PDB file of C-alpha atoms in Angstrom:
ATOM      1  CA  UNK A   1     -29.037  32.120  -9.018  1.00  0.00           C
ATOM      2  CA  UNK A   2     -26.055  32.980 -11.231  1.00  0.00           C
ATOM      3  CA  UNK A   3     -23.662  32.297  -8.299  1.00  0.00           C
ATOM      4  CA  UNK A   4     -25.141  28.825  -7.787  1.00  0.00           C
ATOM      5  CA  UNK A   5     -24.796  28.018 -11.496  1.00  0.00           C
ATOM      6  CA  UNK A   6     -21.194  29.317 -11.491  1.00  0.00           C
ATOM      7  CA  UNK A   7     -20.290  27.208  -8.447  1.00  0.00           C
ATOM      8  CA  UNK A   8     -21.949  24.150  -9.966  1.00  0.00           C
ATOM      9  CA  UNK A   9     -20.098  24.705 -13.257  1.00  0.00           C
ATOM     10  CA  UNK A  10     -16.797  25.146 -11.388  1.00  0.00           C
ATOM     11  CA  UNK A  11     -17.371  21.878  -9.473  1.00  0.00           C
ATOM     12  CA  UNK A  12     -18.065  20.001 -12.714  1.00  0.00           C
ATOM     13  CA  UNK A  13     -14.875  21.393 -14.268  1.00  0.00           C
ATOM     14  CA  UNK A  14     -12.857  20.498 -11.174  1.00  0.00           C
ATOM     15  CA  UNK A  15     -14.278  16.967 -11.181  1.00  0.00           C
ATOM     16  CA  UNK A  16     -13.461  16.545 -14.878  1.00  0.00           C
ATOM     17  CA  UNK A  17      -9.933  17.870 -14.310  1.00  0.00           C
ATOM     18  CA  UNK A  18      -9.337  15.480 -11.379  1.00  0.00           C
ATOM     19  CA  UNK A  19     -10.752  12.536 -13.296  1.00  0.00           C
ATOM     20  CA  UNK A  20      -8.578  13.365 -16.312  1.00  0.00           C
ATOM     21  CA  UNK A  21      -5.512  13.727 -14.097  1.00  0.00           C
ATOM     22  CA  UNK A  22      -6.126  10.304 -12.504  1.00  0.00           C
ATOM     23  CA  UNK A  23      -6.704   8.824 -15.960  1.00  0.00           C
ATOM     24  CA  UNK A  24      -3.400  10.287 -17.168  1.00  0.00           C
ATOM     25  CA  UNK A  25      -1.627   9.061 -14.043  1.00  0.00           C
ATOM     26  CA  UNK A  26      -2.909   5.529 -14.684  1.00  0.00           C
ATOM     27  CA  UNK A  27      -1.723   5.703 -18.296  1.00  0.00           C
ATOM     28  CA  UNK A  28       1.692   6.971 -17.155  1.00  0.00           C
ATOM     29  CA  UNK A  29       1.903   4.022 -14.741  1.00  0.00           C
ATOM     30  CA  UNK A  30       1.112   1.580 -17.546  1.00  0.00           C
ATOM     31  CA  UNK A  31       3.810   3.096 -19.746  1.00  0.00           C
ATOM     32  CA  UNK A  32       6.339   2.775 -16.912  1.00  0.00           C
ATOM     33  CA  UNK A  33       5.380  -0.885 -16.429  1.00  0.00           C
ATOM     34  CA  UNK A  34       5.784  -1.511 -20.185  1.00  0.00           C
ATOM     35  CA  UNK A  35       9.325  -0.139 -20.036  1.00  0.00           C
ATOM     36  CA  UNK A  36      10.114  -2.399 -17.083  1.00  0.00           C
ATOM     37  CA  UNK A  37       8.548  -5.433 -18.754  1.00  0.00           C
ATOM     38  CA  UNK A  38      10.725  -4.762 -21.812  1.00  0.00           C
ATOM     39  CA  UNK A  39      13.841  -4.510 -19.583  1.00  0.00           C
ATOM     40  CA  UNK A  40      14.440  -0.923 -20.711  1.00  0.00           C
ATOM     41  CA  UNK A  41      15.760   0.072 -17.305  1.00  0.00           C
ATOM     42  CA  UNK A  42      17.558   3.290 -18.269  1.00  0.00           C
ATOM     43  CA  UNK A  43      14.418   4.571 -20.011  1.00  0.00           C
ATOM     44  CA  UNK A  44      12.287   3.442 -17.062  1.00  0.00           C
ATOM     45  CA  UNK A  45      14.506   5.358 -14.623  1.00  0.00           C
ATOM     46  CA  UNK A  46      14.325   8.511 -16.759  1.00  0.00           C
ATOM     47  CA  UNK A  47      10.545   8.195 -17.160  1.00  0.00           C
ATOM     48  CA  UNK A  48      10.030   7.457 -13.465  1.00  0.00           C
ATOM     49  CA  UNK A  49      12.021  10.549 -12.494  1.00  0.00           C
ATOM     50  CA  UNK A  50      10.008  12.602 -14.992  1.00  0.00           C
ATOM     51  CA  UNK A  51       6.795  11.308 -13.396  1.00  0.00           C
ATOM     52  CA  UNK A  52       8.090  12.140  -9.917  1.00  0.00           C
ATOM     53  CA  UNK A  53       8.345  15.766 -11.021  1.00  0.00           C
ATOM     54  CA  UNK A  54       4.907  15.623 -12.635  1.00  0.00           C
ATOM     55  CA  UNK A  55       3.355  14.124  -9.450  1.00  0.00           C
ATOM     56  CA  UNK A  56       5.565  15.537  -6.670  1.00  0.00           C
ATOM     57  CA  UNK A  57       3.316  14.451  -3.785  1.00  0.00           C
ATOM     58  CA  UNK A  58       3.375  10.784  -4.838  1.00  0.00           C
ATOM     59  CA  UNK A  59       6.470   8.953  -3.605  1.00  0.00           C
ATOM     60  CA  UNK A  60       5.701   5.910  -5.736  1.00  0.00           C
ATOM     61  CA  UNK A  61       7.726   7.030  -8.736  1.00  0.00           C
ATOM     62  CA  UNK A  62      10.802   7.838  -6.657  1.00  0.00           C
ATOM     63  CA  UNK A  63      10.353   4.490  -4.864  1.00  0.00           C
ATOM     64  CA  UNK A  64      10.118   2.778  -8.265  1.00  0.00           C
ATOM     65  CA  UNK A  65      13.389   4.425  -9.295  1.00  0.00           C
ATOM     66  CA  UNK A  66      14.917   3.093  -6.079  1.00  0.00           C
ATOM     67  CA  UNK A  67      13.581  -0.404  -6.783  1.00  0.00           C
ATOM     68  CA  UNK A  68      15.035  -0.361 -10.304  1.00  0.00           C
ATOM     69  CA  UNK A  69      18.453   0.636  -8.992  1.00  0.00           C
ATOM     70  CA  UNK A  70      18.185  -2.000  -6.243  1.00  0.00           C
ATOM     71  CA  UNK A  71      17.337  -4.634  -8.840  1.00  0.00           C
ATOM     72  CA  UNK A  72      20.323  -3.560 -10.916  1.00  0.00           C
ATOM     73  CA  UNK A  73      22.579  -3.900  -7.864  1.00  0.00           C
ATOM     74  CA  UNK A  74      23.242  -0.189  -7.359  1.00  0.00           C
ATOM     75  CA  UNK A  75      22.302  -0.012  -3.697  1.00  0.00           C
ATOM     76  CA  UNK A  76      23.751   3.460  -3.141  1.00  0.00           C
ATOM     77  CA  UNK A  77      21.431   4.953  -5.760  1.00  0.00           C
ATOM     78  CA  UNK A  78      18.583   2.802  -4.448  1.00  0.00           C
ATOM     79  CA  UNK A  79      19.166   4.149  -0.926  1.00  0.00           C
ATOM     80  CA  UNK A  80      19.384   7.739  -2.185  1.00  0.00           C
ATOM     81  CA  UNK A  81      16.022   7.513  -3.951  1.00  0.00           C
ATOM     82  CA  UNK A  82      14.176   5.606  -1.227  1.00  0.00           C
ATOM     83  CA  UNK A  83      15.280   8.265   1.281  1.00  0.00           C
ATOM     84  CA  UNK A  84      13.738  10.876  -1.040  1.00  0.00           C
ATOM     85  CA  UNK A  85      10.541   8.826  -1.163  1.00  0.00           C
ATOM     86  CA  UNK A  86      10.464   8.712   2.643  1.00  0.00           C
ATOM     87  CA  UNK A  87      10.815  12.508   2.735  1.00  0.00           C
ATOM     88  CA  UNK A  88       7.776  12.822   0.447  1.00  0.00           C
ATOM     89  CA  UNK A  89       5.674  10.238   2.317  1.00  0.00           C
ATOM     90  CA  UNK A  90       7.118   9.653   5.798  1.00  0.00           C
ATOM     91  CA  UNK A  91       4.178   7.433   6.785  1.00  0.00           C
ATOM     92  CA  UNK A  92       4.652   4.929   3.965  1.00  0.00           C
ATOM     93  CA  UNK A  93       5.483   1.588   5.531  1.00  0.00           C
ATOM     94  CA  UNK A  94       6.511   0.287   2.142  1.00  0.00           C
ATOM     95  CA  UNK A  95       9.172   2.976   1.715  1.00  0.00           C
ATOM     96  CA  UNK A  96      10.641   2.321   5.177  1.00  0.00           C
ATOM     97  CA  UNK A  97      10.614  -1.445   4.587  1.00  0.00           C
ATOM     98  CA  UNK A  98      12.379  -1.005   1.245  1.00  0.00           C
ATOM     99  CA  UNK A  99      15.105   1.070   2.924  1.00  0.00           C
ATOM    100  CA  UNK A 100      15.498  -1.671   5.514  1.00  0.00           C
ATOM    101  CA  UNK A 101      15.826  -4.330   2.819  1.00  0.00           C
ATOM    102  CA  UNK A 102      18.592  -2.346   1.113  1.00  0.00           C
ATOM    103  CA  UNK A 103      20.605  -2.510   4.348  1.00  0.00           C
ATOM    104  CA  UNK A 104      19.538  -6.110   5.000  1.00  0.00           C
ATOM    105  CA  UNK A 105      20.852  -7.207   1.607  1.00  0.00           C
ATOM    106  CA  UNK A 106      24.232  -5.698   2.557  1.00  0.00           C
ATOM    107  CA  UNK A 107      24.084  -7.538   5.917  1.00  0.00           C
ATOM    108  CA  UNK A 108      24.091  -4.189   7.726  1.00  0.00           C
ATOM    109  CA  UNK A 109      21.626  -5.500  10.294  1.00  0.00           C
ATOM    110  CA  UNK A 110      22.067  -2.624  12.742  1.00  0.00           C
ATOM    111  CA  UNK A 111      20.927  -0.125  10.112  1.00  0.00           C
ATOM    112  CA  UNK A 112      18.326  -2.486   8.629  1.00  0.00           C
ATOM    113  CA  UNK A 113      16.357  -3.168  11.808  1.00  0.00           C
ATOM    114  CA  UNK A 114      14.870   0.314  12.498  1.00  0.00           C
ATOM    115  CA  UNK A 115      13.388   0.897   9.017  1.00  0.00           C
ATOM    116  CA  UNK A 116      12.203  -2.718   8.765  1.00  0.00           C
ATOM    117  CA  UNK A 117      10.435  -2.355  12.131  1.00  0.00           C
ATOM    118  CA  UNK A 118       8.968   1.003  11.143  1.00  0.00           C
ATOM    119  CA  UNK A 119       7.771  -0.518   7.871  1.00  0.00           C
ATOM    120  CA  UNK A 120       5.952  -3.271   9.747  1.00  0.00           C
ATOM    121  CA  UNK A 121       4.505  -0.782  12.243  1.00  0.00           C
ATOM    122  CA  UNK A 122       3.176   1.513   9.506  1.00  0.00           C
ATOM    123  CA  UNK A 123       1.929  -1.335   7.307  1.00  0.00           C
ATOM    124  CA  UNK A 124       1.478  -1.283   3.570  1.00  0.00           C
ATOM    125  CA  UNK A 125       4.430  -3.479   2.616  1.00  0.00           C
ATOM    126  CA  UNK A 126       3.482  -6.099   0.046  1.00  0.00           C
ATOM    127  CA  UNK A 127       4.866  -9.069   2.004  1.00  0.00           C
ATOM    128  CA  UNK A 128       4.498  -8.671   5.779  1.00  0.00           C
ATOM    129  CA  UNK A 129       5.734 -12.250   6.304  1.00  0.00           C
ATOM    130  CA  UNK A 130       9.059 -11.525   4.612  1.00  0.00           C
ATOM    131  CA  UNK A 131       9.284  -8.307   6.609  1.00  0.00           C
ATOM    132  CA  UNK A 132       8.628 -10.073   9.927  1.00  0.00           C
ATOM    133  CA  UNK A 133      11.195 -12.749   9.099  1.00  0.00           C
ATOM    134  CA  UNK A 134      13.816 -10.090   8.246  1.00  0.00           C
ATOM    135  CA  UNK A 135      13.193  -8.303  11.558  1.00  0.00           C
ATOM    136  CA  UNK A 136      13.676 -11.572  13.447  1.00  0.00           C
ATOM    137  CA  UNK A 137      16.806 -12.400  11.465  1.00  0.00           C
ATOM    138  CA  UNK A 138      18.267  -8.941  12.142  1.00  0.00           C
ATOM    139  CA  UNK A 139      17.593  -9.293  15.863  1.00  0.00           C
ATOM    140  CA  UNK A 140      19.293 -12.681  15.799  1.00  0.00           C
ATOM    141  CA  UNK A 141      22.344 -11.335  13.962  1.00  0.00           C
ATOM    142  CA  UNK A 142      22.544  -8.497  16.499  1.00  0.00           C
ATOM    143  CA  UNK A 143      22.466 -11.097  19.298  1.00  0.00           C
ATOM    144  CA  UNK A 144      19.124  -9.859  20.643  1.00  0.00           C
ATOM    145  CA  UNK A 145      18.021 -13.429  21.113  1.00  0.00           C
ATOM    146  CA  UNK A 146      14.807 -12.853  23.060  1.00  0.00           C
ATOM    147  CA  UNK A 147      13.387 -10.415  20.494  1.00  0.00           C
ATOM    148  CA  UNK A 148      14.559 -12.636  17.658  1.00  0.00           C
ATOM    149  CA  UNK A 149      12.823 -15.650  19.192  1.00  0.00           C
ATOM    150  CA  UNK A 150       9.572 -13.777  19.765  1.00  0.00           C
ATOM    151  CA  UNK A 151       9.531 -12.294  16.282  1.00  0.00           C
ATOM    152  CA  UNK A 152      10.384 -15.568  14.563  1.00  0.00           C
ATOM    153  CA  UNK A 153       7.762 -17.451  16.568  1.00  0.00           C
ATOM    154  CA  UNK A 154       5.181 -14.835  15.534  1.00  0.00           C
ATOM    155  CA  UNK A 155       6.374 -15.217  11.938  1.00  0.00           C
ATOM    156  CA  UNK A 156       5.918 -18.995  12.059  1.00  0.00           C
ATOM    157  CA  UNK A 157       2.439 -18.681  13.581  1.00  0.00           C
ATOM    158  CA  UNK A 158       1.217 -16.081  11.073  1.00  0.00           C
ATOM    159  CA  UNK A 159       2.975 -17.264   7.936  1.00  0.00           C
ATOM    160  CA  UNK A 160       3.126 -21.038   8.282  1.00  0.00           C
ATOM    161  CA  UNK A 161       0.330 -21.700   5.772  1.00  0.00           C
ATOM    162  CA  UNK A 162       1.262 -19.045   3.218  1.00  0.00           C
ATOM    163  CA  UNK A 163       2.808 -20.362   0.017  1.00  0.00           C
ATOM    164  CA  UNK A 164       6.251 -19.016  -0.834  1.00  0.00           C
ATOM    165  CA  UNK A 165       7.500 -18.835   2.753  1.00  0.00           C
ATOM    166  CA  UNK A 166       9.011 -22.320   2.878  1.00  0.00           C
ATOM    167  CA  UNK A 167      12.636 -21.127   2.796  1.00  0.00           C
ATOM    168  CA  UNK A 168      11.991 -18.499   5.468  1.00  0.00           C
ATOM    169  CA  UNK A 169      10.136 -21.026   7.626  1.00  0.00           C
ATOM    170  CA  UNK A 170      13.020 -23.486   7.432  1.00  0.00           C
ATOM    171  CA  UNK A 171      15.541 -20.743   8.282  1.00  0.00           C
ATOM    172  CA  UNK A 172      13.377 -19.445  11.127  1.00  0.00           C
ATOM    173  CA  UNK A 173      13.166 -22.915  12.682  1.00  0.00           C
ATOM    174  CA  UNK A 174      16.944 -23.384  12.411  1.00  0.00           C
ATOM    175  CA  UNK A 175      17.560 -19.978  13.982  1.00  0.00           C
ATOM    176  CA  UNK A 176      15.148 -20.791  16.817  1.00  0.00           C
ATOM    177  CA  UNK A 177      17.026 -24.037  17.516  1.00  0.00           C
ATOM    178  CA  UNK A 178      20.290 -22.106  17.644  1.00  0.00           C
ATOM    179  CA  UNK A 179      18.745 -19.468  19.927  1.00  0.00           C
ATOM    180  CA  UNK A 180      17.570 -22.229  22.253  1.00  0.00           C
ATOM    181  CA  UNK A 181      21.124 -23.647  22.437  1.00  0.00           C
ATOM    182  CA  UNK A 182      22.631 -20.208  23.102  1.00  0.00           C
ATOM    183  CA  UNK A 183      20.134 -19.400  25.843  1.00  0.00           C
ATOM    184  CA  UNK A 184      20.760 -22.788  27.520  1.00  0.00           C
ATOM    185  CA  UNK A 185      24.511 -22.088  27.460  1.00  0.00           C
ATOM    186  CA  UNK A 186      23.921 -18.776  29.266  1.00  0.00           C
ATOM    187  CA  UNK A 187      22.293 -20.552  32.183  1.00  0.00           C
TER     188      UNK A 187
END
């Protein structure tokens, strides 16, 4: 009887500890967002790195540090931190996609395409339409016209009605017209 009571008591304590830890994690996240909203980027980076040590199995804080650096234009630091985030959570599509977008922004399409594709494959990126468009654009820039055409057509079919994609849709249609011309010239 005493063993059952002890186990029950231990489970209640463990549950309370886990609940408290999640509560604290949520509060830490809110504080980080406040710093970002107030444009206190240096403090946000320091706090995010502190949180990454406090929650070492959660790549989100390292990825946030990467995003801050990316937003500030320091792509080398952004790349360094997103690679760390990928090490922590190799199955995070969002982390892979973010790495791809760092290369994409620099027009390094050869290096951008694999992580962008992996990000789409794994899922979890906040804007799969933007991701699909970027994959098609990379393929186009790398002169892989057939894959570019297929990807951009899929993008148009899936994302045609979604608000905010107008610029990408216009670009995708222009690229497809150019691909058509290039393929006709080959023949």
